[in-house]
Amino acid sequence: MIGAARRRLTSIAKDRVGPVVARRRPVRTDLDPATWGLSIGPAGTLCSGSVDLVELSRRYGTPLHVVRADRLAANAADAQRQGGAEIFSSYKTNPVPAVLRRLHDTGVGAEVISPYELWLALRLGVPGDRIVYNGPAKSPDSIRTAVGAGALAINANTVNEAALISRLAADEGRTVNLGLRLSVPGAWGGQFGIATIEAAAGAVRDALGAPHVELRAIHVHRGGTMRDASAVEAHVRWALERCDELRAVTGWSPELLDLGGSLACPTVASFPTREFRFNRALGTDLLAPDPSTAITIGDASVLATRLVGEHAAAAGIPMPRVLLEPGRALTGDTQFLLTTVLDVKDDGPLAHAVLDAGINVAEPVPNEYHQLFSASQPGREGDVHYRLAGPICTPADVLYNDWRLAPVAPGHVLAIMDSGAYFVPFSTTFSFPKPAIVVQDGDDVIEVRRRERFDDIVAHDDIEL
Amino acid sequence: MIGAARRRLTSIAKDRVGPVVARRRPVRTDLDPATWGLSIGPAGTLCSGSVDLVELSRRYGTPLHVVRADRLAANAADAQRQGGAEIFSSYKTNPVPAVLRRLHDTGVGAEVISPYELWLALRLGVPGDRIVYNGPAKSPDSIRTAVGAGALAINANTVNEAALISRLAADEGRTVNLGLRLSVPGAWGGQFGIATIEAAAGAVRDALGAPHVELRAIHVHRGGTMRDASAVEAHVRWALERCDELRAVTGWSPELLDLGGSLACPTVASFPTREFRFNRALGTDLLAPDPSTAITIGDASVLATRLVGEHAAAAGIPMPRVLLEPGRALTGDTQFLLTTVLDVKDDGPLAHAVLDAGINVAEPVPNEYHQLFSASQPGREGDVHYRLAGPICTPADVLYNDWRLAPVAPGHVLAIMDSGAYFVPFSTTFSFPKPAIVVQDGDDVIEVRRRERFDDIVAHDDIEL
C-alpha cells in the first residue's frame, strides 16, 4: 500500500510539477552533427564524410564502434603543438591497438597503468623512452620489464613502492628512471600518491642515495575534469608549489614534470545528480555542453608548458620537460557507437525503445551528456519522449532516461557520440558478445577488431568440466 | 578556496560527529566463516574444507574465483524440494559453464535472456523443454533457434515481440510455446513486460488465434530482492490476480506460471545510500545481514507452489506448472573471490590497501554487503580502518570504503564472499586480464576457466592495422 501511495504521489508530482519545471528550464539544442564531421547524405541518412552510417551498420552489424582516423590525427596534432608538452596517451581510456598505433605514429607516447598495458605498449613497438608507467598495482615482474625497457619514468604510487622499484632495479643491476606520484587533495581517491611533502622528501632522499636509481620525475594527476584554462593553471601552479617545497627541503628538482591527465572532452559533460533526477522524473532535457567553453588540448599543453617555463626562469633552475597524459581529450570525440533499435514499447506512460547497445558496451552514457543522433532519420525535429534501454535484462540498463526524438521504429540506427573514452575498457560480455571496431580513414573503412563470437566468450573454459 | 573550506568542514564534521554517530551505532559482527563451510586450518590460515586458501591462491594466482561444488549441489537440491516449483537457472547471474553444467545435472533448467545465452544452453546439452527464453532483445535468428529447439516457453517482452514470434514460427512451419511477460509495477524498469491487462488481453486473443502458437505461459519478474515469505507471497498473489483478470476477459489461463527470480542471497544485503555515506565519511560499520531472516530458496519454492495450487483449486481450474528463475539465491553464496594485498599506504588520514581485485572483477561489492575475511590471518580481531582499493587507476575503484581489519601487509590474501552472482558477468578487461575460476569438489580442485593471458585481450584485433 505504501508503494502504491508513493507511486500515486509521484504521478501527481510529475503531472503537476513537471510542466512547471519544464517551462522554466531551457530546452535541449542538439549539437551540430558537423561538430564531428557528420552530415546528412543524399539518401537522407547520416553520413560520416562519404560513409553512410546506416549502410555501414548493415555491413558490420551493430553495436559498432567507428573510429575517425582524421579526427584522431587532428587531436594528436593539436596536442603536440609547437611549444607544448610531451604527450603520452592514457592507455586505460582507450586501449584499442589500432587507435594507439595511430597515436604513436604521430609521436605520442604511452602512459600505462598495469602489467598488461605495459606489455601492449611494448607489443606495439613503443620505445622505452616513450613509456611512462603509473598505477597503484605494478607487479614486480612488470617493474623488471619496465626497467629493462628503459622506461622514461616509473612513477611510484607510494613510498613502499618507490623502495620496491629501487630494490628490483638493484637486483637487475640496471638503472631505473624513477618518479614519485604526489597525492592531489580533493576529489581523487586517497589510494593514489604520496600524501605529504614530508613523506615525499624522505622518498626523494632515499632515491638520491640509491645506486641504481635516477630520480627523474614528479607525477601529479588531478582527477575529475579540467574544462577551462583556469583549472589547468591552478593545477600546474599547485604542482609547481609542491616542487618548490620539495626543493626547499631536499635541494632536488625534477627533470620531468608529469602533470597527468583530466582534460575534458569538449562535447561531453558530467551533470549534477539533480539534473538526472529531473530528467528521469519530469522529462526535462539534459543540456548539451558548449564545446567552445572547453580549453583545447593544444591550448592546455602550451599553457602548462609556459607556466612551468616561467616558474623555472624565476627560480633560476633548469626547465623540466613537461609531460601530459590526456585520455578523454585525446580520443573521446574521435569515435562513436552505432546501435540499432530492436523494439519499441509504447503501452505505458513513457515510450521505451530497446537498443542493441546498453551499459554492457556504453557504460559512461547514463552519467554524462553524450549527443545522440538518429542515423536513419537525421535532422528531424522530435518531441516523442523515449526511455532508451539496452538489451541486458536488468533495470539498470538504461542509457537515456528521457530523450526527445522523432518517432523511432525497429531497425532504426542511432549514433551515440564520443565513445572514444571509457566505453571499450568498461565493456563486458554480460549476456552479449562485444562489438566490432572499425576505423574510417577518408573513404576507406577497415575492421580493426572483429565482433566476438559466441564461442569466444567461453574460449578459456573447459566446457566439459 | 571553496574546495579547501569544504574539506576543512568535512574534516571537522568527521572528527566531531564521527565518534558520536559511531557510538550510537552498532558495531559489525562478522558472519561466521562456518556459514560457508570455511574454518581455520592447522597453519592458522583460512581453509575451505580441506583446501588451504592461501596455498590455493599461490597455486593459481589471484584474483581467483572458487566455486564450492557441494554448496552448489545443496542449493540446487533445496530449490528443487518435493512440492516446490520447477527451477530454471538465471544464466545472466552466473554464466560460468562449469556452474551451469552442475546445476543442469541436478535437473535445473536454463533461463536465458540473449541469443548468446540460448546458444550456451544448447551447447551445454540442455533439452529445449528445459529452456525458457526471456529478455527484451531476442534476435529473429535466436527466436527461430528457440522455436526449432522446442523451448518450453519463449516469453514475449512486448505485444510487438509476441507478434514477431508468432510470425517467425509460422514462417518456419513450427509451433512455438509462447509466453507473455507482464510489467510488474514498482521498482523495475518500464522496458520490461506488457504494461496493461488490456494490452495483454489483446495479445492473448491474437495468440489464441494464431495457427503456429501454443500460448502457454505468463511471466512476471518482480525485480529487487524478495527476502522474506511475505514478499514472496505478495508477489505470487499479485501474479494470480493478473491471471484472474486475464481469464475474466479472455477465458484463457496459463499452463505455465513463471514467477521469475529476485530471491535474496541470505548473506548479501543492499543498504540505503545513507549507510554507505556514513561508512565512507565517518567510518561507521556496515552491518552484516542476518542470514536467518532470508527465506530459503526451497521454502520460497514450496510456498509459491502451494499458493498457486490453492488458487487453482478455489477457482476450479487446472493447476499450472510453477516456474522459478532464481539467480543470486541459487549461486550467490556458492562462490568466493580470493584477492591479494599488493600495497599498503598509511601516510594519510585513512590507511589504504591496494588489492589485485577491484570493480573490474567485483563490480557488486561497493553496493552490497559482502563479508570479507583475511585468509592469511583469519579470526584476528581488527580495529584498523582500511579503505580497500582495486588495481585500476581510477578513484571509483574502491571495494570497501572503510572496513576494520587486523593489520594487513602486502602478500596477504583476502576472501570476498558471495561472488557467485553478477561478479563474472559484470567483469571487464579494464587494464587487467580476467581471473581464473576453479571448482572445489571435496578435496579436489579443478580449473574450469583459465586466467586470461595478455594476448587474449587483443586476440580479435588485427594488431598491425
PDB file of N, CA, C and O in Angstrom, chain B residues 17 38 40 44 54 67-68 79 107 141 146 176 213-214 233 247 254 266 290 352 400 425 435 458 462:
ATOM      1  N   VAL B  17      31.594  14.697  14.678  1.00  0.00           N
ATOM      2  CA  VAL B  17      30.341  13.950  14.537  1.00  0.00           C
ATOM      3  C   VAL B  17      30.608  12.454  14.500  1.00  0.00           C
ATOM      4  O   VAL B  17      29.853  11.661  15.043  1.00  0.00           O
ATOM      5  N   LEU B  38      33.797 -22.635   5.818  1.00  0.00           N
ATOM      6  CA  LEU B  38      35.198 -22.245   5.981  1.00  0.00           C
ATOM      7  C   LEU B  38      35.605 -22.417   7.444  1.00  0.00           C
ATOM      8  O   LEU B  38      34.778 -22.297   8.348  1.00  0.00           O
ATOM      9  N   ILE B  40      39.384 -22.303  10.259  1.00  0.00           N
ATOM     10  CA  ILE B  40      40.815 -22.005  10.401  1.00  0.00           C
ATOM     11  C   ILE B  40      41.567 -23.326  10.441  1.00  0.00           C
ATOM     12  O   ILE B  40      41.266 -24.194  11.265  1.00  0.00           O
ATOM     13  N   GLY B  44      46.874 -22.059  10.613  1.00  0.00           N
ATOM     14  CA  GLY B  44      46.360 -20.763  11.072  1.00  0.00           C
ATOM     15  C   GLY B  44      45.769 -19.939   9.946  1.00  0.00           C
ATOM     16  O   GLY B  44      45.438 -18.769  10.139  1.00  0.00           O
ATOM     17  N   VAL B  54      45.201 -19.888   1.234  1.00  0.00           N
ATOM     18  CA  VAL B  54      46.441 -19.169   0.910  1.00  0.00           C
ATOM     19  C   VAL B  54      47.268 -20.002  -0.060  1.00  0.00           C
ATOM     20  O   VAL B  54      47.782 -19.503  -1.074  1.00  0.00           O
ATOM     21  N   VAL B  67      34.598 -21.889  -6.738  1.00  0.00           N
ATOM     22  CA  VAL B  67      33.222 -22.390  -6.679  1.00  0.00           C
ATOM     23  C   VAL B  67      33.208 -23.622  -5.780  1.00  0.00           C
ATOM     24  O   VAL B  67      34.043 -24.513  -5.940  1.00  0.00           O
ATOM     25  N   ARG B  68      32.279 -23.645  -4.843  1.00  0.00           N
ATOM     26  CA  ARG B  68      32.136 -24.825  -3.987  1.00  0.00           C
ATOM     27  C   ARG B  68      31.061 -25.740  -4.571  1.00  0.00           C
ATOM     28  O   ARG B  68      29.853 -25.424  -4.496  1.00  0.00           O
ATOM     29  N   ALA B  79      16.394 -25.987  -3.713  1.00  0.00           N
ATOM     30  CA  ALA B  79      15.492 -25.294  -4.643  1.00  0.00           C
ATOM     31  C   ALA B  79      14.477 -26.257  -5.245  1.00  0.00           C
ATOM     32  O   ALA B  79      13.331 -25.878  -5.502  1.00  0.00           O
ATOM     33  N   GLY B 107      18.988 -31.362 -12.620  1.00  0.00           N
ATOM     34  CA  GLY B 107      17.631 -31.194 -13.138  1.00  0.00           C
ATOM     35  C   GLY B 107      17.195 -29.754 -13.308  1.00  0.00           C
ATOM     36  O   GLY B 107      16.095 -29.496 -13.808  1.00  0.00           O
ATOM     37  N   ASP B 141      16.889 -14.513 -35.526  1.00  0.00           N
ATOM     38  CA  ASP B 141      17.596 -15.791 -35.645  1.00  0.00           C
ATOM     39  C   ASP B 141      17.475 -16.622 -34.379  1.00  0.00           C
ATOM     40  O   ASP B 141      17.275 -17.835 -34.437  1.00  0.00           O
ATOM     41  N   ALA B 146      15.197 -21.036 -31.009  1.00  0.00           N
ATOM     42  CA  ALA B 146      14.434 -21.477 -29.833  1.00  0.00           C
ATOM     43  C   ALA B 146      13.178 -22.231 -30.250  1.00  0.00           C
ATOM     44  O   ALA B 146      12.808 -23.237 -29.631  1.00  0.00           O
ATOM     45  N   VAL B 176       5.224 -22.738 -31.772  1.00  0.00           N
ATOM     46  CA  VAL B 176       6.014 -22.117 -30.709  1.00  0.00           C
ATOM     47  C   VAL B 176       5.233 -22.154 -29.397  1.00  0.00           C
ATOM     48  O   VAL B 176       4.015 -21.971 -29.391  1.00  0.00           O
ATOM     49  N   VAL B 213       0.934 -21.071 -32.849  1.00  0.00           N
ATOM     50  CA  VAL B 213       1.222 -20.638 -31.485  1.00  0.00           C
ATOM     51  C   VAL B 213       0.469 -21.485 -30.468  1.00  0.00           C
ATOM     52  O   VAL B 213      -0.749 -21.681 -30.605  1.00  0.00           O
ATOM     53  N   GLU B 214       1.204 -22.012 -29.514  1.00  0.00           N
ATOM     54  CA  GLU B 214       0.583 -22.551 -28.308  1.00  0.00           C
ATOM     55  C   GLU B 214       0.872 -21.545 -27.199  1.00  0.00           C
ATOM     56  O   GLU B 214       2.025 -21.400 -26.775  1.00  0.00           O
ATOM     57  N   GLU B 233       4.956 -14.076  -0.989  1.00  0.00           N
ATOM     58  CA  GLU B 233       3.504 -14.261  -1.046  1.00  0.00           C
ATOM     59  C   GLU B 233       2.827 -13.106  -1.786  1.00  0.00           C
ATOM     60  O   GLU B 233       1.948 -13.320  -2.624  1.00  0.00           O
ATOM     61  N   ARG B 247      -8.125 -14.047 -17.326  1.00  0.00           N
ATOM     62  CA  ARG B 247      -9.090 -15.115 -17.567  1.00  0.00           C
ATOM     63  C   ARG B 247     -10.499 -14.534 -17.695  1.00  0.00           C
ATOM     64  O   ARG B 247     -11.298 -14.978 -18.524  1.00  0.00           O
ATOM     65  N   PRO B 254      -2.998 -19.679 -18.002  1.00  0.00           N
ATOM     66  CA  PRO B 254      -1.708 -20.252 -18.411  1.00  0.00           C
ATOM     67  C   PRO B 254      -1.515 -21.676 -17.888  1.00  0.00           C
ATOM     68  O   PRO B 254      -1.954 -21.998 -16.787  1.00  0.00           O
ATOM     69  N   PRO B 266      21.054 -15.075   1.153  1.00  0.00           N
ATOM     70  CA  PRO B 266      20.894 -14.762   2.586  1.00  0.00           C
ATOM     71  C   PRO B 266      22.029 -13.940   3.199  1.00  0.00           C
ATOM     72  O   PRO B 266      21.788 -13.142   4.108  1.00  0.00           O
ATOM     73  N   ASP B 290      21.352 -10.645   8.710  1.00  0.00           N
ATOM     74  CA  ASP B 290      21.131 -11.884   9.458  1.00  0.00           C
ATOM     75  C   ASP B 290      20.608 -12.930   8.468  1.00  0.00           C
ATOM     76  O   ASP B 290      19.478 -12.823   7.990  1.00  0.00           O
ATOM     77  N   HIS B 352      45.140   2.829   3.376  1.00  0.00           N
ATOM     78  CA  HIS B 352      44.642   2.237   2.138  1.00  0.00           C
ATOM     79  C   HIS B 352      45.377   0.945   1.872  1.00  0.00           C
ATOM     80  O   HIS B 352      46.603   0.887   2.010  1.00  0.00           O
ATOM     81  N   TYR B 400      35.740  -1.454  -0.618  1.00  0.00           N
ATOM     82  CA  TYR B 400      35.258  -1.202   0.738  1.00  0.00           C
ATOM     83  C   TYR B 400      35.784   0.169   1.143  1.00  0.00           C
ATOM     84  O   TYR B 400      36.997   0.361   1.225  1.00  0.00           O
ATOM     85  N   PRO B 425      29.639 -11.869 -14.769  1.00  0.00           N
ATOM     86  CA  PRO B 425      29.087 -11.202 -15.954  1.00  0.00           C
ATOM     87  C   PRO B 425      29.421  -9.716 -16.048  1.00  0.00           C
ATOM     88  O   PRO B 425      29.543  -9.179 -17.140  1.00  0.00           O
ATOM     89  N   PRO B 435      40.173 -13.090 -14.274  1.00  0.00           N
ATOM     90  CA  PRO B 435      40.749 -14.146 -13.429  1.00  0.00           C
ATOM     91  C   PRO B 435      40.341 -15.557 -13.840  1.00  0.00           C
ATOM     92  O   PRO B 435      39.400 -15.751 -14.607  1.00  0.00           O
ATOM     93  N   VAL B 458      43.711  -8.919 -26.856  1.00  0.00           N
ATOM     94  CA  VAL B 458      43.717  -8.325 -28.204  1.00  0.00           C
ATOM     95  C   VAL B 458      43.617  -9.408 -29.279  1.00  0.00           C
ATOM     96  O   VAL B 458      44.021  -9.198 -30.428  1.00  0.00           O
ATOM     97  N   ASP B 462      43.241  -6.912 -35.315  1.00  0.00           N
ATOM     98  CA  ASP B 462      44.356  -7.030 -36.250  1.00  0.00           C
ATOM     99  C   ASP B 462      45.366  -5.988 -35.793  1.00  0.00           C
ATOM    100  O   ASP B 462      45.238  -4.803 -36.072  1.00  0.00           O
TER     101      ASP B 462
END
